[in-house]
mmCIF file of C-alpha atoms in Angstrom:
data_model
loop_
_atom_site.group_PDB
_atom_site.id
_atom_site.type_symbol
_atom_site.label_atom_id
_atom_site.label_comp_id
_atom_site.label_asym_id
_atom_site.label_seq_id
_atom_site.Cartn_x
_atom_site.Cartn_y
_atom_site.Cartn_z
ATOM 1 C CA MET P 1 -39.716 -216.991 270.352
ATOM 2 C CA GLU P 2 -36.219 -218.318 270.789
ATOM 3 C CA PHE P 3 -34.871 -221.415 269.094
ATOM 4 C CA ARG P 4 -31.890 -223.217 270.541
ATOM 5 C CA TYR P 5 -29.188 -225.424 269.082
ATOM 6 C CA PRO P 6 -28.598 -228.824 270.711
ATOM 7 C CA ASN P 7 -25.779 -227.155 272.695
ATOM 8 C CA GLY P 8 -28.191 -224.595 274.125
ATOM 9 C CA LYS P 9 -26.963 -221.696 271.989
ATOM 10 C CA ILE P 10 -29.723 -219.427 270.749
ATOM 11 C CA TYR P 11 -30.423 -219.715 267.048
ATOM 12 C CA LYS P 12 -30.569 -216.384 265.226
ATOM 13 C CA PRO P 13 -32.260 -216.583 261.845
ATOM 14 C CA GLN P 14 -30.432 -214.824 259.058
ATOM 15 C CA GLU P 15 -32.373 -212.044 257.537
ATOM 16 C CA VAL P 16 -31.764 -210.119 254.401
ATOM 17 C CA ILE P 17 -31.694 -206.575 255.720
ATOM 18 C CA LYS P 18 -33.078 -204.489 252.901
ATOM 19 C CA THR P 19 -33.484 -201.151 254.598
ATOM 20 C CA PRO P 20 -30.599 -200.797 257.043
ATOM 21 C CA TYR P 21 -30.652 -197.003 256.891
ATOM 22 C CA LEU P 22 -34.277 -196.619 257.756
ATOM 23 C CA LYS P 23 -33.970 -199.226 260.452
ATOM 24 C CA LYS P 24 -30.901 -197.670 262.030
ATOM 25 C CA LYS P 25 -32.736 -194.471 262.828
ATOM 26 C CA THR P 26 -35.251 -196.217 265.024
ATOM 27 C CA TYR P 27 -33.086 -197.976 267.573
ATOM 28 C CA SER P 28 -29.860 -197.603 269.488
ATOM 29 C CA ASN P 29 -27.193 -200.268 269.715
ATOM 30 C CA ARG P 30 -28.583 -201.592 272.998
ATOM 31 C CA GLY P 31 -29.958 -205.056 272.647
ATOM 32 C CA MET P 32 -28.393 -205.699 269.254
ATOM 33 C CA THR P 33 -26.507 -208.947 269.046
ATOM 34 C CA LEU P 34 -23.006 -209.119 267.673
ATOM 35 C CA GLU P 35 -24.400 -210.983 264.667
ATOM 36 C CA GLU P 36 -26.919 -208.242 263.920
ATOM 37 C CA ASP P 37 -24.228 -205.577 264.217
ATOM 38 C CA LEU P 38 -21.951 -207.518 261.874
ATOM 39 C CA ASN P 39 -24.710 -208.148 259.362
ATOM 40 C CA GLU P 40 -25.419 -204.432 259.206
ATOM 41 C CA THR P 41 -21.708 -203.707 258.904
ATOM 42 C CA ASN P 42 -21.438 -206.170 256.013
ATOM 43 C CA VAL P 43 -24.457 -204.650 254.262
ATOM 44 C CA TYR P 44 -22.767 -201.268 254.596
ATOM 45 C CA TYR P 45 -19.498 -202.615 253.155
ATOM 46 C CA LEU P 46 -21.409 -204.215 250.277
ATOM 47 C CA GLU P 47 -23.463 -201.131 249.445
ATOM 48 C CA GLN P 48 -20.424 -198.866 249.659
ATOM 49 C CA LYS P 49 -18.474 -201.326 247.473
ATOM 50 C CA ILE P 50 -15.840 -201.599 250.210
ATOM 51 C CA ALA P 51 -15.875 -205.379 250.653
ATOM 52 C CA VAL P 52 -18.063 -208.402 249.888
ATOM 53 C CA ILE P 53 -18.490 -210.382 253.088
ATOM 54 C CA HIS P 54 -21.445 -212.618 253.953
ATOM 55 C CA LYS P 55 -22.516 -214.802 256.826
ATOM 56 C CA LYS P 56 -22.966 -218.384 255.725
ATOM 57 C CA PRO P 57 -26.418 -219.926 256.148
ATOM 58 C CA THR P 58 -26.983 -222.102 259.221
ATOM 59 C CA PRO P 59 -26.243 -225.691 258.173
ATOM 60 C CA VAL P 60 -29.336 -227.848 258.351
ATOM 61 C CA GLN P 61 -29.856 -231.531 257.549
ATOM 62 C CA ILE P 62 -33.194 -231.867 255.816
ATOM 63 C CA VAL P 63 -35.055 -235.132 256.387
ATOM 64 C CA SER P 64 -38.587 -234.554 255.133
ATOM 65 C CA VAL P 65 -40.234 -232.029 252.819
ATOM 66 C CA ASP P 66 -43.887 -231.532 251.884
ATOM 67 C CA TYR P 67 -45.065 -230.163 248.534
ATOM 68 C CA PRO P 68 -48.472 -228.617 249.039
ATOM 69 C CA LYS P 69 -50.197 -227.849 245.755
ATOM 70 C CA ARG P 70 -49.834 -224.262 244.553
ATOM 71 C CA SER P 71 -47.497 -223.238 247.366
ATOM 72 C CA ALA P 72 -43.872 -223.430 248.374
ATOM 73 C CA ALA P 73 -42.216 -226.619 249.594
ATOM 74 C CA VAL P 74 -42.377 -226.935 253.389
ATOM 75 C CA ILE P 75 -39.538 -228.583 255.280
ATOM 76 C CA LYS P 76 -41.279 -230.729 257.906
ATOM 77 C CA GLU P 77 -38.293 -232.356 259.579
ATOM 78 C CA ALA P 78 -34.720 -231.111 259.739
ATOM 79 C CA TYR P 79 -31.879 -230.900 262.239
ATOM 80 C CA PHE P 80 -29.162 -228.394 263.000
ATOM 81 C CA LYS P 81 -25.696 -229.525 261.948
ATOM 82 C CA GLN P 82 -22.416 -228.349 263.388
ATOM 83 C CA ALA P 83 -20.623 -225.970 261.028
ATOM 84 C CA SER P 84 -17.295 -227.227 259.733
ATOM 85 C CA THR P 85 -16.036 -223.750 258.913
ATOM 86 C CA THR P 86 -16.321 -220.257 260.342
ATOM 87 C CA ASP P 87 -19.500 -218.220 259.896
ATOM 88 C CA TYR P 88 -18.246 -215.304 257.808
ATOM 89 C CA ASN P 89 -16.133 -215.083 254.708
ATOM 90 C CA GLY P 90 -15.591 -212.959 251.652
ATOM 91 C CA ILE P 91 -13.190 -210.668 249.881
ATOM 92 C CA TYR P 92 -11.573 -207.303 250.517
ATOM 93 C CA ARG P 93 -9.138 -205.714 248.040
ATOM 94 C CA GLY P 94 -8.382 -209.081 246.468
ATOM 95 C CA ARG P 95 -7.621 -210.778 249.796
ATOM 96 C CA TYR P 96 -9.634 -213.635 251.219
ATOM 97 C CA ILE P 97 -11.304 -212.725 254.548
ATOM 98 C CA ASP P 98 -12.543 -215.354 257.007
ATOM 99 C CA PHE P 99 -13.756 -214.922 260.562
ATOM 100 C CA GLU P 100 -15.884 -216.129 263.406
ATOM 101 C CA ALA P 101 -17.723 -213.884 265.879
ATOM 102 C CA LYS P 102 -18.421 -214.852 269.483
ATOM 103 C CA GLU P 103 -19.834 -213.245 272.605
ATOM 104 C CA THR P 104 -19.280 -213.878 276.294
ATOM 105 C CA ARG P 105 -20.882 -212.483 279.440
ATOM 106 C CA ASN P 106 -17.584 -212.988 281.278
ATOM 107 C CA LYS P 107 -15.650 -209.849 282.165
ATOM 108 C CA THR P 108 -12.086 -211.019 282.629
ATOM 109 C CA SER P 109 -11.564 -213.830 280.126
ATOM 110 C CA PHE P 110 -12.944 -215.400 276.968
ATOM 111 C CA PRO P 111 -13.783 -219.130 277.247
ATOM 112 C CA LEU P 112 -12.275 -221.286 274.502
ATOM 113 C CA GLN P 113 -15.359 -223.511 274.534
ATOM 114 C CA ASN P 114 -16.906 -220.916 272.235
ATOM 115 C CA PHE P 115 -14.891 -222.565 269.471
ATOM 116 C CA HIS P 116 -14.660 -226.159 268.385
ATOM 117 C CA GLN P 117 -11.892 -228.194 266.847
ATOM 118 C CA HIS P 118 -13.382 -228.157 263.320
ATOM 119 C CA GLN P 119 -13.327 -224.379 263.265
ATOM 120 C CA ILE P 120 -9.802 -224.254 264.621
ATOM 121 C CA ASN P 121 -8.650 -226.658 261.894
ATOM 122 C CA HIS P 122 -10.400 -224.525 259.299
ATOM 123 C CA MET P 123 -8.710 -221.340 260.554
ATOM 124 C CA ASN P 124 -5.354 -223.066 260.477
ATOM 125 C CA ALA P 125 -5.940 -224.137 256.865
ATOM 126 C CA ILE P 126 -6.894 -220.574 255.918
ATOM 127 C CA LEU P 127 -3.742 -219.155 257.493
ATOM 128 C CA GLN P 128 -1.682 -221.699 255.549
ATOM 129 C CA GLN P 129 -3.294 -220.430 252.331
ATOM 130 C CA ASP P 130 -2.310 -216.872 253.280
ATOM 131 C CA GLY P 131 -5.849 -215.762 254.044
ATOM 132 C CA ILE P 132 -6.780 -213.014 256.494
ATOM 133 C CA CYS P 133 -8.363 -214.977 259.322
ATOM 134 C CA PHE P 134 -9.455 -213.680 262.710
ATOM 135 C CA VAL P 135 -12.114 -213.741 265.403
ATOM 136 C CA ILE P 136 -14.303 -210.912 266.643
ATOM 137 C CA LEU P 137 -14.826 -211.269 270.387
ATOM 138 C CA ARG P 138 -17.433 -209.317 272.276
ATOM 139 C CA PHE P 139 -17.534 -208.894 276.048
ATOM 140 C CA THR P 140 -21.269 -208.307 276.263
ATOM 141 C CA THR P 141 -21.477 -206.920 279.799
ATOM 142 C CA LEU P 142 -18.559 -204.535 279.187
ATOM 143 C CA ASP P 143 -19.729 -203.736 275.645
ATOM 144 C CA GLU P 144 -16.166 -204.091 274.370
ATOM 145 C CA ILE P 145 -15.327 -205.763 271.059
ATOM 146 C CA TYR P 146 -11.918 -207.055 269.993
ATOM 147 C CA PHE P 147 -10.320 -208.220 266.758
ATOM 148 C CA LEU P 148 -7.866 -211.085 267.306
ATOM 149 C CA ASP P 149 -5.847 -212.681 264.506
ATOM 150 C CA ALA P 150 -6.466 -216.432 264.259
ATOM 151 C CA LYS P 151 -2.758 -217.145 264.746
ATOM 152 C CA HIS P 152 -3.091 -215.887 268.330
ATOM 153 C CA LEU P 153 -6.306 -217.826 268.881
ATOM 154 C CA LEU P 154 -4.474 -220.961 267.716
ATOM 155 C CA THR P 155 -1.709 -220.319 270.251
ATOM 156 C CA PHE P 156 -4.220 -219.985 273.091
ATOM 157 C CA TRP P 157 -6.189 -222.971 271.807
ATOM 158 C CA ASN P 158 -3.077 -225.146 271.852
ATOM 159 C CA ARG P 159 -2.050 -223.846 275.277
ATOM 160 C CA GLN P 160 -5.106 -225.461 276.869
ATOM 161 C CA PHE P 161 -3.676 -228.886 276.016
ATOM 162 C CA ALA P 162 -0.359 -227.929 277.608
ATOM 163 C CA ASP P 163 -1.370 -226.182 280.830
ATOM 164 C CA GLY P 164 -5.121 -226.738 280.912
ATOM 165 C CA ARG P 165 -6.141 -223.086 280.817
ATOM 166 C CA LYS P 166 -9.498 -223.105 279.001
ATOM 167 C CA SER P 167 -9.782 -219.394 278.300
ATOM 168 C CA ILE P 168 -7.945 -216.351 276.991
ATOM 169 C CA THR P 169 -7.507 -213.620 279.582
ATOM 170 C CA LYS P 170 -8.868 -210.208 278.711
ATOM 171 C CA LEU P 171 -5.370 -208.787 279.158
ATOM 172 C CA GLU P 172 -4.092 -211.206 276.513
ATOM 173 C CA ILE P 173 -6.828 -210.157 274.125
ATOM 174 C CA GLU P 174 -5.988 -206.488 274.759
ATOM 175 C CA THR P 175 -2.303 -207.231 274.190
ATOM 176 C CA TYR P 176 -2.525 -209.329 271.018
ATOM 177 C CA GLY P 177 -5.796 -208.004 269.630
ATOM 178 C CA HIS P 178 -7.236 -204.677 268.558
ATOM 179 C CA GLN P 179 -10.239 -203.062 270.168
ATOM 180 C CA LEU P 180 -13.006 -202.229 267.707
ATOM 181 C CA ALA P 181 -14.939 -199.026 268.210
ATOM 182 C CA ILE P 182 -18.711 -199.390 268.186
ATOM 183 C CA GLY P 183 -19.963 -196.918 265.647
ATOM 184 C CA TYR P 184 -23.070 -195.967 263.872
ATOM 185 C CA HIS P 185 -22.348 -196.440 260.215
ATOM 186 C CA PRO P 186 -20.795 -198.969 260.017
ATOM 187 C CA ARG P 187 -21.376 -200.369 263.483
ATOM 188 C CA ILE P 188 -18.226 -202.468 263.808
ATOM 189 C CA ASP P 189 -15.628 -201.203 261.370
ATOM 190 C CA TYR P 190 -13.313 -204.215 261.361
ATOM 191 C CA ILE P 191 -12.020 -203.356 257.874
ATOM 192 C CA LYS P 192 -10.204 -200.422 259.470
ATOM 193 C CA VAL P 193 -8.115 -202.861 261.515
ATOM 194 C CA ILE P 194 -7.509 -205.019 258.429
ATOM 195 C CA ASP P 195 -6.206 -201.939 256.621
ATOM 196 C CA GLN P 196 -3.813 -201.175 259.471
ATOM 197 C CA VAL P 197 -2.585 -204.697 260.085
ATOM 198 C CA TYR P 198 -2.551 -206.488 256.715
ATOM 199 C CA PHE P 199 -2.028 -203.820 254.043
ATOM 200 C CA MET D 1 -36.603 -239.598 247.740
ATOM 201 C CA GLU D 2 -36.169 -236.313 245.905
ATOM 202 C CA PHE D 3 -36.889 -232.915 247.409
ATOM 203 C CA ARG D 4 -37.549 -229.942 245.174
ATOM 204 C CA TYR D 5 -37.114 -226.226 245.554
ATOM 205 C CA PRO D 6 -40.105 -223.971 244.840
ATOM 206 C CA ASN D 7 -38.684 -223.505 241.327
ATOM 207 C CA GLY D 8 -38.734 -227.264 240.756
ATOM 208 C CA LYS D 9 -34.968 -227.744 241.053
ATOM 209 C CA ILE D 10 -33.978 -230.880 242.885
ATOM 210 C CA TYR D 11 -32.578 -230.268 246.364
ATOM 211 C CA LYS D 12 -29.299 -232.081 247.052
ATOM 212 C CA PRO D 13 -28.448 -232.366 250.722
ATOM 213 C CA GLN D 14 -24.893 -231.497 251.622
ATOM 214 C CA GLU D 15 -23.007 -234.331 253.130
ATOM 215 C CA VAL D 16 -19.701 -234.353 254.883
ATOM 216 C CA ILE D 17 -17.845 -236.964 252.880
ATOM 217 C CA LYS D 18 -15.543 -238.554 255.377
ATOM 218 C CA THR D 19 -14.202 -241.464 253.367
ATOM 219 C CA PRO D 20 -13.889 -240.247 249.798
ATOM 220 C CA TYR D 21 -11.137 -242.732 249.003
ATOM 221 C CA LEU D 22 -13.050 -245.776 250.096
ATOM 222 C CA LYS D 23 -16.158 -244.502 248.406
ATOM 223 C CA LYS D 24 -14.408 -243.757 245.157
ATOM 224 C CA LYS D 25 -13.410 -247.358 244.656
ATOM 225 C CA THR D 26 -16.976 -248.557 244.628
ATOM 226 C CA TYR D 27 -18.520 -246.515 241.848
ATOM 227 C CA SER D 28 -17.726 -244.925 238.552
ATOM 228 C CA ASN D 29 -18.518 -241.344 237.641
ATOM 229 C CA ARG D 30 -21.802 -242.311 236.002
ATOM 230 C CA GLY D 31 -24.772 -240.968 237.871
ATOM 231 C CA MET D 32 -22.756 -238.555 240.001
ATOM 232 C CA THR D 33 -24.094 -235.051 240.004
ATOM 233 C CA LEU D 34 -21.876 -232.082 239.334
ATOM 234 C CA GLU D 35 -22.290 -231.101 242.970
ATOM 235 C CA GLU D 36 -21.101 -234.470 244.201
ATOM 236 C CA ASP D 37 -18.106 -234.364 241.875
ATOM 237 C CA LEU D 38 -17.212 -230.863 243.088
ATOM 238 C CA ASN D 39 -17.642 -231.797 246.732
ATOM 239 C CA GLU D 40 -15.224 -234.686 246.286
ATOM 240 C CA THR D 41 -12.828 -232.422 244.418
ATOM 241 C CA ASN D 42 -12.955 -229.891 247.248
ATOM 242 C CA VAL D 43 -12.361 -232.581 249.868
ATOM 243 C CA TYR D 44 -9.330 -233.670 247.841
ATOM 244 C CA TYR D 45 -8.015 -230.085 247.666
ATOM 245 C CA LEU D 46 -8.558 -229.670 251.398
ATOM 246 C CA GLU D 47 -6.864 -232.936 252.373
ATOM 247 C CA GLN D 48 -3.935 -232.295 250.039
ATOM 248 C CA LYS D 49 -3.667 -228.743 251.426
ATOM 249 C CA ILE D 50 -4.053 -227.376 247.889
ATOM 250 C CA ALA D 51 -7.005 -225.065 248.516
ATOM 251 C CA VAL D 52 -9.792 -224.464 251.041
ATOM 252 C CA ILE D 53 -13.080 -224.300 249.155
ATOM 253 C CA HIS D 54 -16.500 -225.195 250.563
ATOM 254 C CA LYS D 55 -20.045 -225.265 249.341
ATOM 255 C CA LYS D 56 -22.260 -222.991 251.389
ATOM 256 C CA PRO D 57 -25.187 -224.574 253.233
ATOM 257 C CA THR D 58 -28.598 -224.351 251.576
ATOM 258 C CA PRO D 59 -30.293 -221.223 252.956
ATOM 259 C CA VAL D 60 -33.376 -222.099 254.961
ATOM 260 C CA GLN D 61 -35.840 -219.869 256.801
ATOM 261 C CA ILE D 62 -36.737 -221.621 260.036
ATOM 262 C CA VAL D 63 -40.241 -221.004 261.377
ATOM 263 C CA SER D 64 -40.801 -223.589 264.089
ATOM 264 C CA VAL D 65 -38.551 -225.813 266.199
ATOM 265 C CA ASP D 66 -39.381 -228.524 268.737
ATOM 266 C CA TYR D 67 -37.193 -229.373 271.716
ATOM 267 C CA PRO D 68 -37.909 -232.941 272.703
ATOM 268 C CA LYS D 69 -36.424 -233.845 276.070
ATOM 269 C CA ARG D 70 -33.074 -235.614 275.927
ATOM 270 C CA SER D 71 -32.729 -235.302 272.163
ATOM 271 C CA ALA D 72 -31.722 -232.833 269.497
ATOM 272 C CA ALA D 73 -33.895 -229.899 268.461
ATOM 273 C CA VAL D 74 -36.157 -230.784 265.537
ATOM 274 C CA ILE D 75 -37.015 -228.181 262.942
ATOM 275 C CA LYS D 76 -40.735 -228.710 262.245
ATOM 276 C CA GLU D 77 -41.392 -225.945 259.756
ATOM 277 C CA ALA D 78 -38.943 -224.225 257.444
ATOM 278 C CA TYR D 79 -38.757 -222.940 253.874
ATOM 279 C CA PHE D 80 -36.089 -222.796 251.211
ATOM 280 C CA LYS D 81 -34.756 -219.321 250.574
ATOM 281 C CA GLN D 82 -33.144 -218.066 247.415
ATOM 282 C CA ALA D 83 -29.380 -217.726 247.788
ATOM 283 C CA SER D 84 -28.063 -214.190 247.423
ATOM 284 C CA THR D 85 -24.555 -215.342 246.552
ATOM 285 C CA THR D 86 -22.931 -218.177 244.648
ATOM 286 C CA ASP D 87 -22.709 -221.654 246.147
ATOM 287 C CA TYR D 88 -18.953 -222.132 246.443
ATOM 288 C CA ASN D 89 -16.193 -219.965 247.812
ATOM 289 C CA GLY D 90 -12.840 -220.187 249.486
ATOM 290 C CA ILE D 91 -9.154 -219.506 249.093
ATOM 291 C CA TYR D 92 -6.318 -220.695 246.866
ATOM 292 C CA ARG D 93 -2.777 -219.335 247.219
ATOM 293 C CA GLY D 94 -4.013 -216.230 248.978
ATOM 294 C CA ARG D 95 -6.602 -215.437 246.293
ATOM 295 C CA TYR D 96 -10.330 -215.367 246.909
ATOM 296 C CA ILE D 97 -12.180 -218.000 244.837
ATOM 297 C CA ASP D 98 -15.919 -217.803 244.136
ATOM 298 C CA PHE D 99 -18.038 -219.862 241.771
ATOM 299 C CA GLU D 100 -21.372 -221.335 240.872
ATOM 300 C CA ALA D 101 -21.903 -224.750 239.248
ATOM 301 C CA LYS D 102 -24.802 -225.529 236.922
ATOM 302 C CA GLU D 103 -25.931 -228.366 234.713
ATOM 303 C CA THR D 104 -28.044 -228.516 231.588
ATOM 304 C CA ARG D 105 -29.432 -231.371 229.524
ATOM 305 C CA ASN D 106 -29.225 -229.163 226.426
ATOM 306 C CA LYS D 107 -26.543 -230.038 223.885
ATOM 307 C CA THR D 108 -25.978 -226.845 221.954
ATOM 308 C CA SER D 109 -26.432 -224.010 224.437
ATOM 309 C CA PHE D 110 -26.559 -223.179 228.136
ATOM 310 C CA PRO D 111 -29.763 -221.421 229.297
ATOM 311 C CA LEU D 112 -29.180 -218.235 231.288
ATOM 312 C CA GLN D 113 -32.224 -219.007 233.417
ATOM 313 C CA ASN D 114 -29.864 -221.212 235.449
ATOM 314 C CA PHE D 115 -28.681 -217.988 237.077
ATOM 315 C CA HIS D 116 -30.576 -215.206 238.757
ATOM 316 C CA GLN D 117 -29.948 -211.510 239.089
ATOM 317 C CA HIS D 118 -28.765 -211.701 242.716
ATOM 318 C CA GLN D 119 -26.015 -214.104 241.772
ATOM 319 C CA ILE D 120 -25.001 -212.007 238.788
ATOM 320 C CA ASN D 121 -24.766 -208.921 241.027
ATOM 321 C CA HIS D 122 -22.684 -210.908 243.506
ATOM 322 C CA MET D 123 -20.284 -212.083 240.792
ATOM 323 C CA ASN D 124 -19.917 -208.541 239.546
ATOM 324 C CA ALA D 125 -19.072 -207.333 243.070
ATOM 325 C CA ILE D 126 -16.474 -210.104 243.434
ATOM 326 C CA LEU D 127 -14.815 -209.171 240.135
ATOM 327 C CA GLN D 128 -14.670 -205.541 241.294
ATOM 328 C CA GLN D 129 -12.824 -206.705 244.437
ATOM 329 C CA ASP D 130 -10.304 -208.549 242.234
ATOM 330 C CA GLY D 131 -11.561 -212.004 243.164
ATOM 331 C CA ILE D 132 -11.309 -215.075 240.951
ATOM 332 C CA CYS D 133 -14.925 -215.651 239.982
ATOM 333 C CA PHE D 134 -16.270 -218.143 237.470
ATOM 334 C CA VAL D 135 -18.945 -220.693 236.671
ATOM 335 C CA ILE D 136 -18.586 -224.413 236.085
ATOM 336 C CA LEU D 137 -21.038 -225.512 233.410
ATOM 337 C CA ARG D 138 -21.833 -229.134 232.711
ATOM 338 C CA PHE D 139 -23.543 -230.449 229.612
ATOM 339 C CA THR D 140 -24.977 -233.561 231.223
ATOM 340 C CA THR D 141 -25.916 -235.485 228.102
ATOM 341 C CA LEU D 142 -22.545 -234.808 226.481
ATOM 342 C CA ASP D 143 -20.652 -235.263 229.772
ATOM 343 C CA GLU D 144 -18.596 -232.155 229.044
ATOM 344 C CA ILE D 145 -17.681 -229.621 231.715
ATOM 345 C CA TYR D 146 -16.469 -226.069 231.136
ATOM 346 C CA PHE D 147 -14.874 -223.339 233.236
ATOM 347 C CA LEU D 148 -16.073 -219.869 232.240
ATOM 348 C CA ASP D 149 -14.815 -216.669 233.871
ATOM 349 C CA ALA D 150 -17.659 -214.620 235.364
ATOM 350 C CA LYS D 151 -16.712 -211.624 233.218
ATOM 351 C CA HIS D 152 -17.831 -213.597 230.142
ATOM 352 C CA LEU D 153 -20.998 -214.782 231.862
ATOM 353 C CA LEU D 154 -21.785 -211.139 232.669
ATOM 354 C CA THR D 155 -21.360 -210.208 228.990
ATOM 355 C CA PHE D 156 -23.766 -212.954 227.912
ATOM 356 C CA TRP D 157 -26.160 -212.090 230.738
ATOM 357 C CA ASN D 158 -26.306 -208.457 229.632
ATOM 358 C CA ARG D 159 -26.672 -209.446 225.978
ATOM 359 C CA GLN D 160 -30.071 -210.990 226.702
ATOM 360 C CA PHE D 161 -31.431 -207.524 227.530
ATOM 361 C CA ALA D 162 -30.043 -206.178 224.252
ATOM 362 C CA ASP D 163 -30.923 -208.836 221.687
ATOM 363 C CA GLY D 164 -33.097 -211.193 223.729
ATOM 364 C CA ARG D 165 -30.881 -214.288 223.402
ATOM 365 C CA LYS D 166 -31.529 -216.220 226.623
ATOM 366 C CA SER D 167 -28.641 -218.648 226.411
ATOM 367 C CA ILE D 168 -24.925 -218.975 225.750
ATOM 368 C CA THR D 169 -24.116 -221.099 222.707
ATOM 369 C CA LYS D 170 -21.854 -224.066 223.237
ATOM 370 C CA LEU D 171 -19.436 -222.592 220.703
ATOM 371 C CA GLU D 172 -19.199 -219.425 222.801
ATOM 372 C CA ILE D 173 -18.472 -221.472 225.899
ATOM 373 C CA GLU D 174 -15.787 -223.407 224.020
ATOM 374 C CA THR D 175 -14.307 -220.159 222.748
ATOM 375 C CA TYR D 176 -14.264 -218.139 225.974
ATOM 376 C CA GLY D 177 -14.094 -220.992 228.481
ATOM 377 C CA HIS D 178 -11.820 -223.907 229.264
ATOM 378 C CA GLN D 179 -12.919 -227.513 229.089
ATOM 379 C CA LEU D 180 -12.311 -229.388 232.333
ATOM 380 C CA ALA D 181 -11.174 -232.983 232.103
ATOM 381 C CA ILE D 182 -13.187 -235.439 234.196
ATOM 382 C CA GLY D 183 -10.662 -237.285 236.283
ATOM 383 C CA TYR D 184 -10.521 -239.701 239.091
ATOM 384 C CA HIS D 185 -8.643 -237.926 241.835
ATOM 385 C CA PRO D 186 -9.613 -235.110 241.851
ATOM 386 C CA ARG D 187 -12.679 -235.516 239.685
ATOM 387 C CA ILE D 188 -12.888 -231.983 238.290
ATOM 388 C CA ASP D 189 -9.499 -230.322 238.597
ATOM 389 C CA TYR D 190 -10.570 -226.721 238.171
ATOM 390 C CA ILE D 191 -7.555 -225.457 240.116
ATOM 391 C CA LYS D 192 -5.424 -226.459 237.112
ATOM 392 C CA VAL D 193 -7.279 -223.897 234.992
ATOM 393 C CA ILE D 194 -6.928 -221.279 237.729
ATOM 394 C CA ASP D 195 -3.181 -221.894 237.737
ATOM 395 C CA GLN D 196 -3.010 -221.406 233.978
ATOM 396 C CA VAL D 197 -5.276 -218.391 233.727
ATOM 397 C CA TYR D 198 -4.792 -216.333 236.913
ATOM 398 C CA PHE D 199 -1.243 -216.996 238.161
#
């Protein structure tokens, strides 16, 4: 069963993946969402002591909770809240890492409506604090994934208010970003790009 | 109305504090929880462009969601999950910051049961990545707040398996930690200690 946010986006529950190795043997990458691939990548980084990066929980406003006797509290009414930050953050070799991951079914451009002003402001604040901040963009139908530094995203974001263009062309992403290979273990080795670009 | 976690801890909803200055004029510090004080402190740091530090959302496992026509999705059944990390993280002057905040009504020691093994493992991983990791401990009845580096917490945590002592004495916290003054603006200026100790 699918749950949807007020904006129509599908809600993906976060799961603690305890047996990524066993699980990996039983399926191919087909059908995996970007979030699932990144969660597995982050589990790999954590287990290999490469980096400590987590997805933040989905923000929820809780309105009503029941306390049945002898069992866990049940949230009976709650609402999804818009996140004020990006979804992923953590640490790699002492540096602060912060990113957002988004998918599109488009083939030639990435719509900026995948981001909202709060997130853009957050990324800007992170860059000002000298953090490593970026987005991971997946073209689902092409099965291509790109790493784009937030400073470039900010440029394209601001451009829309100048010339009205509400997307980043794929050529721009290829030019300013870095394509990420889709692997097996880890699935999306974005730390490799961080090593090349920031260290 | 108070909500409680399965372990009996009171649930504090996260609120986006949009008018901290207005709000501050209308109440004193009495009755504010440590979390509220830290949220206001973090808003101050963010607005002053000093640091970008956020509390993570409360992790919730969503089981059932309703989609009433023409209104927001309503979560009808969900459960609190145990956090696998600490509650607060972010960036200050390029460095990764990570901490947990806890209160006790005890006067002479801080019970280790305020932490759980997942969080201890997380703190250890952060220290290994050269992050700035600590706990903020408040003695509620004394209204004293301390900053204690996670490396000391780990020592006391491990001691309990050696000699069985399930708390940190207040004297130990005074010796290895740093008392945080309770101020007005920001309320708990923990960045001052970070400046002294880590830069």
